[in-house]
Amino acid sequence: MSRLYFPKDFIWGSATAAYQIEGAYQEDGKGESIWDRFSHTPGKVANGDTGDVACDHYHRYKEDVELMKEIGLDSYRFSISWPRILPKGKGEINQQGLDFYRGLINELLKAGIKPVVTLYHWDLPQALQEEGGWANREIVKHFVNYAEILFNEFGDVVSQWITHNEPFVVAFNGHGSGDHAPGIKDQQVALQVAHNLLLSHGLAVKKFRELKLDNEIGITLNLISSYPISDNVEDNKAAKRMEDYINGWFLEPLFKGRYPERIVEFYGEKFNNLDIREDDMGLIKEEIDFLGINYYSRSLVRYNKDSKFLGIEGVKPQDSQYTAMDWEIYPKGLYDLLIKLNQEYTQKPLYITENGAAFDDKISEGGGVHDQDRIDYLKAHFQSAYKAIQEGVALKGYYVWSLMDNFEWAYGYSKRFGITYIDYENNQRRILKDSAYWYKNIIVNNSLEV
């Protein structure tokens, strides 16, 4: 056995999102979000689940910070619920919402845990959705106003801010396939939403700079590594298109001030119909301090001329292992992704803002939760991260998804990603899984035994 030692200032954390854990969906002045509306619409979420109670974190945050302290987290990444701060998305501020997050941040600081705040993790105020939501360019100014409120309120105690979590998912799952809130199925709308999200990010960063805050701001993207099934030229082109579609559509504007040519050509008239104004690309490219990366799996593809999706057909290898989400476990993809980002896009500091796996965890007869599959998954991905660091990638931290089992969007409570088990049948009782204790050991030693 040997040990892989991470850099001395490496940050080990865990992450959550407001709608997935907080509950208290109608309490203390909180407004309705698009996920409140979506989850209450029959047929939208597995088993009719909603985030009404979730993990009841709103009432139990002090207990949850104690769990984080027990695990030894350096940092905790969480999102703020926009409708908890501005029930209508704009206008009157809900002081009780600010007080809740102030209480959470204070508990974290007392415990020696660095708070990292995501401004938007998908729970748009329903009142703004009724004005067109992210498809209406007016939302950009509302987002910047919301961001400014939080910068002014917490800028002295939050050292790192993330504007958006996975804008790809907001745009294409929420407005393309419709399997996420607000449930719209329109590719043209999805493209406009993607642009408006990027523009709101750039303007929020600009506002952050104007306020001269002495801390950092970035964005989190869900990124993949894409591979061809063969050495065939067309398969290679298909893999590149897949990468452009998911990664490039956001990385290119953020770092190069343009959209990827191959995908622009594919969208054709749809792209030409977008409302993109003269200064937009320059605003989107506003300099960030770091990039957050959410990585879960790779994409393996072949060319298929009959596929309406960019001529791409996904391939599912039979000899691979899969998580409960049916996602292939492919840690090398994380290494390849980090190297490519470093070579092609940015040498800025990088953070893994999410990485983890869902498995069908059960409470054992002894009362523990033995999730060796998750430990194996994380260990392999930590090794990939370590290898990338050794090759010069400025990876500064790693946030395991998730601190606790939670409301997994359209899957409801049927999937468990947590390193803490939530016993939904027994008053949301918390049980640290074996993976939490294993992670605690990693953090204490700042190293991985291999």
Short mmCIF file of C-alpha atoms in Angstrom, two decimals:
data_model
loop_
_atom_site.label_atom_id
_atom_site.label_comp_id
_atom_site.label_asym_id
_atom_site.label_seq_id
_atom_site.Cartn_x
_atom_site.Cartn_y
_atom_site.Cartn_z
CA MET A 1 0.00 0.00 0.00
CA SER A 2 1.15 3.55 -0.71
CA ARG A 3 -0.36 7.00 -0.14
CA LEU A 4 -1.13 9.72 -2.65
CA TYR A 5 -0.74 13.09 -0.90
CA PHE A 6 -2.79 16.01 -2.16
CA PRO A 7 -1.52 19.63 -2.07
CA LYS A 8 -1.44 21.13 1.44
CA ASP A 9 -4.15 23.71 0.73
CA PHE A 10 -6.45 21.24 -1.09
CA ILE A 11 -10.13 21.71 -0.15
CA TRP A 12 -12.25 18.65 0.67
CA GLY A 13 -15.97 19.36 0.72
CA SER A 14 -19.45 18.16 0.02
CA ALA A 15 -22.39 19.75 -1.76
CA THR A 16 -26.19 20.04 -1.76
CA ALA A 17 -28.91 22.15 -3.40
CA ALA A 18 -31.70 24.08 -1.71
CA TYR A 19 -34.77 22.43 -3.26
CA GLN A 20 -33.30 18.96 -2.82
CA ILE A 21 -32.82 19.19 0.96
CA GLU A 22 -34.50 22.19 2.59
CA GLY A 23 -38.22 21.40 2.62
CA ALA A 24 -40.26 24.16 4.37
CA TYR A 25 -41.57 24.98 0.91
CA GLN A 26 -44.29 27.37 2.13
CA GLU A 27 -42.76 28.57 5.39
CA ASP A 28 -41.52 31.94 6.61
CA GLY A 29 -42.55 33.90 3.54
CA LYS A 30 -40.96 31.71 0.86
CA GLY A 31 -42.55 32.05 -2.58
CA GLU A 32 -43.43 29.22 -4.97
CA SER A 33 -40.64 27.93 -7.21
CA ILE A 34 -40.90 26.23 -10.59
CA TRP A 35 -39.89 22.98 -8.85
CA ASP A 36 -42.71 23.36 -6.33
CA ARG A 37 -45.12 23.71 -9.25
CA PHE A 38 -43.51 20.94 -11.33
CA SER A 39 -43.33 18.37 -8.52
CA HIS A 40 -46.98 19.02 -7.62
CA THR A 41 -48.00 18.31 -11.22
CA PRO A 42 -49.11 14.65 -11.50
CA GLY A 43 -46.83 12.45 -13.58
CA LYS A 44 -43.79 14.71 -13.52
CA VAL A 45 -41.81 13.12 -10.66
CA ALA A 46 -41.35 9.44 -9.78
CA ASN A 47 -43.84 8.17 -7.18
CA GLY A 48 -45.47 11.60 -7.01
CA ASP A 49 -42.61 12.77 -4.76
CA THR A 50 -42.17 16.47 -3.96
CA GLY A 51 -39.58 18.60 -2.19
CA ASP A 52 -42.15 19.86 0.34
CA VAL A 53 -40.28 18.30 3.28
CA ALA A 54 -37.21 16.77 1.60
CA CYS A 55 -34.53 16.30 4.29
CA ASP A 56 -36.09 19.01 6.48
CA HIS A 57 -32.72 20.80 6.41
CA TYR A 58 -34.49 24.14 6.94
CA HIS A 59 -35.29 23.08 10.50
CA ARG A 60 -32.31 20.80 11.06
CA TYR A 61 -29.41 22.76 9.60
CA LYS A 62 -27.59 22.95 12.94
CA GLU A 63 -27.70 19.15 13.20
CA ASP A 64 -26.48 18.91 9.61
CA VAL A 65 -23.55 21.24 10.26
CA GLU A 66 -22.63 18.95 13.18
CA LEU A 67 -22.57 16.05 10.69
CA MET A 68 -20.28 18.04 8.41
CA LYS A 69 -18.02 18.73 11.38
CA GLU A 70 -18.02 15.03 12.28
CA ILE A 71 -16.97 14.14 8.72
CA GLY A 72 -14.32 16.88 8.89
CA LEU A 73 -15.34 18.87 5.82
CA ASP A 74 -13.13 21.83 4.92
CA SER A 75 -15.95 23.39 2.93
CA TYR A 76 -19.66 23.06 2.19
CA ARG A 77 -21.20 24.08 -1.12
CA PHE A 78 -24.91 24.88 -0.96
CA SER A 79 -27.40 26.88 -3.00
CA ILE A 80 -29.68 29.70 -1.98
CA SER A 81 -33.35 29.48 -2.89
CA TRP A 82 -34.23 32.57 -4.94
CA PRO A 83 -37.94 32.50 -3.92
CA ARG A 84 -36.92 32.29 -0.26
CA ILE A 85 -35.17 35.65 -0.67
CA LEU A 86 -37.51 37.28 -3.21
CA PRO A 87 -40.87 35.44 -3.13
CA LYS A 88 -41.92 37.03 -6.44
CA GLY A 89 -38.41 36.94 -7.90
CA LYS A 90 -38.13 40.72 -7.62
CA GLY A 91 -39.45 43.51 -5.44
CA GLU A 92 -39.84 42.96 -1.72
CA ILE A 93 -37.08 41.09 0.11
CA ASN A 94 -38.11 38.35 2.56
CA GLN A 95 -36.00 39.02 5.66
CA GLN A 96 -36.77 35.59 7.14
CA GLY A 97 -35.14 33.98 4.11
CA LEU A 98 -31.97 36.02 4.57
CA ASP A 99 -32.02 35.18 8.29
CA PHE A 100 -32.11 31.44 7.56
CA TYR A 101 -29.01 31.59 5.36
CA ARG A 102 -27.26 33.93 7.78
CA GLY A 103 -27.88 31.34 10.52
CA LEU A 104 -26.52 28.52 8.32
CA ILE A 105 -23.42 30.50 7.34
CA ASN A 106 -22.72 31.44 10.96
CA GLU A 107 -22.97 27.78 12.04
CA LEU A 108 -20.55 26.78 9.27
CA LEU A 109 -18.05 29.45 10.25
CA LYS A 110 -18.28 28.46 13.92
CA ALA A 111 -17.52 24.88 12.88
CA GLY A 112 -14.51 26.00 10.81
CA ILE A 113 -16.23 25.06 7.53
CA LYS A 114 -15.88 27.39 4.54
CA PRO A 115 -19.26 28.24 2.93
CA VAL A 116 -19.39 28.22 -0.88
CA VAL A 117 -22.65 29.65 -2.24
CA THR A 118 -24.39 28.77 -5.52
CA LEU A 119 -26.78 31.55 -6.51
CA TYR A 120 -28.95 29.45 -8.83
CA HIS A 121 -29.51 25.71 -8.60
CA TRP A 122 -32.72 25.47 -10.65
CA ASP A 123 -35.49 26.72 -8.31
CA LEU A 124 -36.66 29.82 -10.19
CA PRO A 125 -39.50 31.81 -8.57
CA GLN A 126 -42.73 30.71 -10.27
CA ALA A 127 -43.81 34.36 -10.54
CA LEU A 128 -40.91 35.00 -12.94
CA GLN A 129 -41.73 31.84 -14.91
CA GLU A 130 -45.15 33.34 -15.53
CA GLU A 131 -43.38 36.26 -17.22
CA GLY A 132 -41.50 33.86 -19.51
CA GLY A 133 -38.81 32.70 -17.08
CA TRP A 134 -35.34 32.16 -18.50
CA ALA A 135 -36.68 32.49 -22.05
CA ASN A 136 -37.49 36.15 -21.40
CA ARG A 137 -34.37 38.31 -21.63
CA GLU A 138 -35.78 40.57 -18.89
CA ILE A 139 -34.88 37.85 -16.38
CA VAL A 140 -31.21 38.76 -16.71
CA LYS A 141 -31.66 42.01 -14.80
CA HIS A 142 -33.77 40.23 -12.14
CA PHE A 143 -31.01 37.67 -11.62
CA VAL A 144 -28.35 40.37 -11.30
CA ASN A 145 -30.53 42.22 -8.78
CA TYR A 146 -31.00 39.00 -6.76
CA ALA A 147 -27.25 38.35 -6.91
CA GLU A 148 -26.47 41.90 -5.75
CA ILE A 149 -28.74 41.48 -2.71
CA LEU A 150 -26.78 38.37 -1.70
CA PHE A 151 -23.38 39.89 -2.45
CA ASN A 152 -24.25 42.83 -0.19
CA GLU A 153 -25.70 40.62 2.53
CA PHE A 154 -23.05 37.89 2.67
CA GLY A 155 -20.06 39.25 0.76
CA ASP A 156 -18.15 39.68 4.01
CA VAL A 157 -18.49 36.03 5.07
CA VAL A 158 -18.73 34.00 1.83
CA SER A 159 -15.38 33.78 0.08
CA GLN A 160 -16.47 31.88 -3.03
CA TRP A 161 -19.59 32.34 -5.14
CA ILE A 162 -20.95 30.27 -8.03
CA THR A 163 -23.43 32.01 -10.35
CA HIS A 164 -25.12 28.99 -11.94
CA ASN A 165 -25.15 25.25 -11.47
CA GLU A 166 -25.27 23.29 -14.73
CA PRO A 167 -26.87 25.80 -17.13
CA PHE A 168 -26.92 22.99 -19.72
CA VAL A 169 -29.45 21.08 -17.61
CA VAL A 170 -31.56 24.19 -16.96
CA ALA A 171 -31.73 24.92 -20.68
CA PHE A 172 -31.95 21.50 -22.32
CA ASN A 173 -33.63 19.36 -19.65
CA GLY A 174 -35.94 22.11 -18.45
CA HIS A 175 -36.83 23.57 -21.85
CA GLY A 176 -35.76 21.00 -24.49
CA SER A 177 -36.72 17.53 -23.29
CA GLY A 178 -39.05 18.93 -20.61
CA ASP A 179 -38.16 16.31 -17.99
CA HIS A 180 -37.15 19.05 -15.51
CA ALA A 181 -39.03 22.15 -14.40
CA PRO A 182 -40.59 24.11 -16.00
CA GLY A 183 -41.28 21.16 -18.33
CA ILE A 184 -41.08 22.95 -21.70
CA LYS A 185 -40.28 20.94 -24.85
CA ASP A 186 -38.99 23.43 -27.41
CA GLN A 187 -35.44 23.38 -28.79
CA GLN A 188 -35.63 27.01 -29.90
CA VAL A 189 -36.63 28.09 -26.40
CA ALA A 190 -33.89 25.90 -24.87
CA LEU A 191 -31.23 27.66 -26.97
CA GLN A 192 -32.47 31.10 -25.95
CA VAL A 193 -32.53 30.01 -22.31
CA ALA A 194 -28.91 28.81 -22.58
CA HIS A 195 -27.87 32.20 -23.94
CA ASN A 196 -29.82 34.16 -21.32
CA LEU A 197 -28.29 32.05 -18.53
CA LEU A 198 -24.79 32.77 -19.82
CA LEU A 199 -25.57 36.47 -20.16
CA SER A 200 -26.97 36.61 -16.60
CA HIS A 201 -23.78 34.92 -15.39
CA GLY A 202 -21.55 37.47 -17.13
CA LEU A 203 -23.53 40.43 -15.81
CA ALA A 204 -23.58 39.01 -12.27
CA VAL A 205 -19.77 38.65 -12.43
CA LYS A 206 -19.55 42.25 -13.68
CA LYS A 207 -21.71 43.41 -10.76
CA PHE A 208 -19.51 41.43 -8.36
CA ARG A 209 -16.43 43.25 -9.68
CA GLU A 210 -18.15 46.64 -9.37
CA LEU A 211 -18.85 45.96 -5.69
CA LYS A 212 -15.11 45.36 -5.22
CA LEU A 213 -15.65 42.29 -3.04
CA ASP A 214 -12.46 40.69 -1.78
CA ASN A 215 -13.38 37.16 -2.77
CA GLU A 216 -13.94 34.90 -5.80
CA ILE A 217 -16.66 34.13 -8.30
CA GLY A 218 -17.07 31.40 -10.90
CA ILE A 219 -19.61 29.08 -12.53
CA THR A 220 -20.28 25.33 -12.38
CA LEU A 221 -20.77 23.31 -15.58
CA ASN A 222 -21.71 19.65 -16.02
CA LEU A 223 -19.01 18.32 -18.34
CA ILE A 224 -18.27 14.99 -20.00
CA SER A 225 -15.43 13.27 -21.78
CA SER A 226 -16.65 11.94 -25.11
CA TYR A 227 -15.06 8.99 -26.93
CA PRO A 228 -15.64 7.33 -30.32
CA ILE A 229 -16.48 3.61 -30.38
CA SER A 230 -13.87 3.10 -33.14
CA ASP A 231 -11.03 4.85 -35.01
CA ASN A 232 -13.44 5.50 -37.88
CA VAL A 233 -13.31 9.16 -39.02
CA GLU A 234 -17.10 9.62 -38.73
CA ASP A 235 -17.17 8.11 -35.23
CA ASN A 236 -14.41 10.53 -34.19
CA LYS A 237 -16.36 13.47 -35.61
CA ALA A 238 -19.48 12.30 -33.76
CA ALA A 239 -17.56 12.18 -30.46
CA LYS A 240 -16.27 15.71 -31.05
CA ARG A 241 -19.80 16.96 -31.83
CA MET A 242 -21.06 15.40 -28.60
CA GLU A 243 -18.38 17.22 -26.65
CA ASP A 244 -19.20 20.49 -28.42
CA TYR A 245 -22.91 20.01 -27.70
CA ILE A 246 -22.53 19.55 -23.93
CA ASN A 247 -19.16 21.13 -23.04
CA GLY A 248 -18.42 23.56 -25.84
CA TRP A 249 -21.81 25.29 -25.86
CA PHE A 250 -20.85 26.81 -22.49
CA LEU A 251 -17.04 26.65 -22.38
CA GLU A 252 -16.54 28.40 -25.74
CA PRO A 253 -18.63 31.49 -24.84
CA LEU A 254 -17.13 31.70 -21.34
CA PHE A 255 -13.50 31.45 -22.41
CA LYS A 256 -13.44 32.29 -26.13
CA GLY A 257 -16.43 34.60 -26.58
CA ARG A 258 -18.14 32.47 -29.25
CA TYR A 259 -20.39 29.45 -29.74
CA PRO A 260 -18.89 26.25 -31.30
CA GLU A 261 -19.09 26.48 -35.11
CA ARG A 262 -20.05 22.84 -35.72
CA ILE A 263 -23.08 23.09 -33.43
CA VAL A 264 -24.07 26.54 -34.73
CA GLU A 265 -24.15 24.99 -38.22
CA PHE A 266 -26.23 22.08 -36.96
CA TYR A 267 -28.82 24.37 -35.32
CA GLY A 268 -28.90 26.57 -38.45
CA GLU A 269 -32.09 28.62 -38.54
CA LYS A 270 -32.76 28.04 -34.83
CA PHE A 271 -29.45 29.68 -33.98
CA ASN A 272 -30.05 32.55 -36.43
CA ASN A 273 -33.38 33.26 -34.70
CA LEU A 274 -31.79 33.75 -31.27
CA ASP A 275 -31.81 37.14 -29.60
CA ILE A 276 -28.04 37.67 -29.33
CA ARG A 277 -27.03 41.31 -29.20
CA GLU A 278 -23.83 43.07 -30.12
CA ASP A 279 -22.21 43.22 -26.66
CA ASP A 280 -23.52 39.87 -25.35
CA MET A 281 -20.52 37.68 -26.08
CA GLY A 282 -18.11 40.14 -24.51
CA LEU A 283 -20.27 40.29 -21.37
CA ILE A 284 -20.51 36.50 -21.15
CA LYS A 285 -16.70 36.30 -21.33
CA GLU A 286 -16.29 38.47 -18.18
CA GLU A 287 -13.27 37.02 -16.39
CA ILE A 288 -14.01 34.46 -13.67
CA ASP A 289 -11.76 33.38 -10.81
CA PHE A 290 -12.35 29.63 -11.08
CA LEU A 291 -14.36 27.00 -12.93
CA GLY A 292 -16.51 24.42 -11.16
CA ILE A 293 -16.85 20.99 -12.80
CA ASN A 294 -19.58 18.44 -12.19
CA TYR A 295 -18.44 15.08 -13.55
CA TYR A 296 -20.32 11.78 -13.32
CA SER A 297 -19.71 9.70 -16.43
CA ARG A 298 -18.38 9.63 -19.98
CA SER A 299 -20.12 9.58 -23.35
CA LEU A 300 -19.28 6.74 -25.76
CA VAL A 301 -20.69 7.27 -29.25
CA ARG A 302 -20.79 6.16 -32.85
CA TYR A 303 -21.90 7.96 -36.01
CA ASN A 304 -25.40 7.12 -37.19
CA LYS A 305 -26.62 9.01 -40.27
CA ASP A 306 -30.23 8.29 -39.29
CA SER A 307 -29.90 9.87 -35.85
CA LYS A 308 -31.67 13.23 -35.66
CA PHE A 309 -29.37 14.12 -32.78
CA LEU A 310 -26.27 15.51 -34.52
CA GLY A 311 -25.76 12.15 -36.27
CA ILE A 312 -24.78 10.72 -32.89
CA GLU A 313 -25.80 7.39 -31.36
CA GLY A 314 -24.86 6.58 -27.78
CA VAL A 315 -23.23 3.23 -27.04
CA LYS A 316 -23.59 1.36 -23.74
CA PRO A 317 -20.60 -0.95 -23.12
CA GLN A 318 -21.71 -4.28 -21.65
CA ASP A 319 -18.50 -4.95 -19.76
CA SER A 320 -18.66 -1.77 -17.64
CA GLN A 321 -20.01 -1.16 -14.15
CA TYR A 322 -23.00 1.14 -13.69
CA THR A 323 -24.52 3.16 -10.85
CA ALA A 324 -28.18 3.04 -9.80
CA MET A 325 -28.72 5.90 -12.28
CA ASP A 326 -27.50 3.51 -15.01
CA TRP A 327 -24.49 5.78 -15.54
CA GLU A 328 -21.28 4.07 -16.55
CA ILE A 329 -18.49 4.29 -13.97
CA TYR A 330 -15.54 5.72 -15.89
CA PRO A 331 -12.99 7.54 -13.68
CA LYS A 332 -10.46 7.99 -16.49
CA GLY A 333 -12.95 10.38 -18.05
CA LEU A 334 -12.36 12.80 -15.19
CA TYR A 335 -8.61 12.79 -15.77
CA ASP A 336 -9.04 13.26 -19.53
CA LEU A 337 -11.50 16.11 -18.94
CA LEU A 338 -9.20 17.97 -16.54
CA ILE A 339 -6.25 17.68 -18.92
CA LYS A 340 -8.34 18.90 -21.88
CA LEU A 341 -9.74 21.88 -19.93
CA ASN A 342 -6.22 22.85 -18.91
CA GLN A 343 -4.87 22.56 -22.44
CA GLU A 344 -7.75 24.03 -24.46
CA TYR A 345 -9.70 26.45 -22.26
CA THR A 346 -8.19 27.78 -19.06
CA GLN A 347 -5.37 27.58 -16.56
CA LYS A 348 -7.63 29.14 -13.93
CA PRO A 349 -8.14 27.20 -10.70
CA LEU A 350 -10.54 24.29 -11.12
CA TYR A 351 -12.79 22.65 -8.54
CA ILE A 352 -14.73 19.41 -8.78
CA THR A 353 -17.97 20.93 -7.49
CA GLU A 354 -19.85 17.62 -7.81
CA ASN A 355 -18.83 14.01 -8.20
CA GLY A 356 -20.50 10.99 -6.67
CA ALA A 357 -22.75 8.05 -7.34
CA ALA A 358 -26.20 6.70 -6.55
CA PHE A 359 -26.48 3.14 -5.25
CA ASP A 360 -29.33 1.19 -3.66
CA ASP A 361 -28.23 1.72 -0.08
CA LYS A 362 -29.94 -0.11 2.78
CA ILE A 363 -29.65 0.09 6.57
CA SER A 364 -27.94 -3.10 7.77
CA GLU A 365 -29.13 -5.20 10.71
CA GLY A 366 -26.43 -3.54 12.82
CA GLY A 367 -27.83 -0.10 11.96
CA GLY A 368 -25.04 1.03 9.63
CA VAL A 369 -25.03 1.63 5.88
CA HIS A 370 -22.32 -0.32 4.07
CA ASP A 371 -21.76 1.39 0.71
CA GLN A 372 -18.50 -0.10 -0.52
CA ASP A 373 -19.54 0.59 -4.14
CA ARG A 374 -19.56 4.32 -3.41
CA ILE A 375 -16.17 4.14 -1.68
CA ASP A 376 -14.73 2.32 -4.71
CA TYR A 377 -16.27 4.91 -7.04
CA LEU A 378 -14.89 7.88 -5.12
CA LYS A 379 -11.48 6.31 -4.62
CA ALA A 380 -11.04 5.75 -8.36
CA HIS A 381 -12.11 9.31 -9.17
CA PHE A 382 -9.85 10.79 -6.47
CA GLN A 383 -6.97 8.90 -8.12
CA SER A 384 -7.83 10.46 -11.48
CA ALA A 385 -7.90 13.90 -9.86
CA TYR A 386 -4.54 13.27 -8.20
CA LYS A 387 -2.99 12.20 -11.50
CA ALA A 388 -4.21 15.40 -13.18
CA ILE A 389 -2.75 17.52 -10.37
CA GLN A 390 0.59 15.72 -10.80
CA GLU A 391 0.52 16.73 -14.47
CA GLY A 392 0.09 20.41 -13.69
CA VAL A 393 -3.67 20.92 -13.58
CA ALA A 394 -4.63 23.61 -11.04
CA LEU A 395 -7.27 21.50 -9.30
CA LYS A 396 -7.84 23.14 -5.90
CA GLY A 397 -10.70 21.20 -4.33
CA TYR A 398 -13.20 18.36 -4.52
CA TYR A 399 -16.85 18.42 -3.41
CA VAL A 400 -18.49 15.01 -3.07
CA TRP A 401 -22.11 14.83 -4.23
CA SER A 402 -23.89 14.65 -1.96
CA LEU A 403 -23.70 15.36 1.73
CA MET A 404 -26.98 13.51 2.17
CA ASP A 405 -29.56 11.49 0.26
CA ASN A 406 -32.12 13.91 -1.12
CA PHE A 407 -34.82 14.74 -3.65
CA GLU A 408 -33.20 13.65 -6.91
CA TRP A 409 -35.28 15.87 -9.21
CA ALA A 410 -37.50 13.82 -11.59
CA TYR A 411 -36.43 10.62 -9.79
CA GLY A 412 -37.84 11.87 -6.47
CA TYR A 413 -36.48 9.94 -3.49
CA SER A 414 -35.80 6.75 -5.46
CA LYS A 415 -32.06 7.45 -5.90
CA ARG A 416 -29.54 7.86 -3.08
CA PHE A 417 -26.36 9.88 -3.71
CA GLY A 418 -25.54 10.78 -0.11
CA ILE A 419 -22.63 9.90 2.10
CA THR A 420 -25.26 10.38 4.83
CA TYR A 421 -28.32 8.12 4.73
CA ILE A 422 -31.67 9.85 5.19
CA ASP A 423 -34.28 7.56 6.71
CA TYR A 424 -37.38 9.09 5.12
CA GLU A 425 -39.66 6.56 6.84
CA ASN A 426 -38.33 7.49 10.27
CA ASN A 427 -38.47 11.28 10.64
CA GLN A 428 -35.56 11.95 8.23
CA ARG A 429 -33.11 10.35 10.67
CA ARG A 430 -29.48 10.84 9.59
CA ILE A 431 -27.01 7.92 9.50
CA LEU A 432 -23.42 8.41 8.35
CA LYS A 433 -22.63 5.75 5.74
CA ASP A 434 -19.34 3.86 5.58
CA SER A 435 -18.34 6.25 2.78
CA ALA A 436 -18.63 9.21 5.19
CA TYR A 437 -16.20 7.59 7.62
CA TRP A 438 -13.90 6.64 4.75
CA TYR A 439 -14.03 10.25 3.47
CA LYS A 440 -13.27 11.53 6.98
CA ASN A 441 -10.04 9.53 6.88
CA ILE A 442 -9.11 10.99 3.48
CA ILE A 443 -9.64 14.53 4.81
CA VAL A 444 -7.71 13.98 8.06
CA ASN A 445 -4.71 12.61 6.17
CA ASN A 446 -5.16 14.76 3.03
CA SER A 447 -4.20 11.63 1.18
CA LEU A 448 -5.54 8.50 -0.44
CA GLU A 449 -4.34 4.98 0.30
CA VAL A 450 -3.91 2.92 -2.87
#
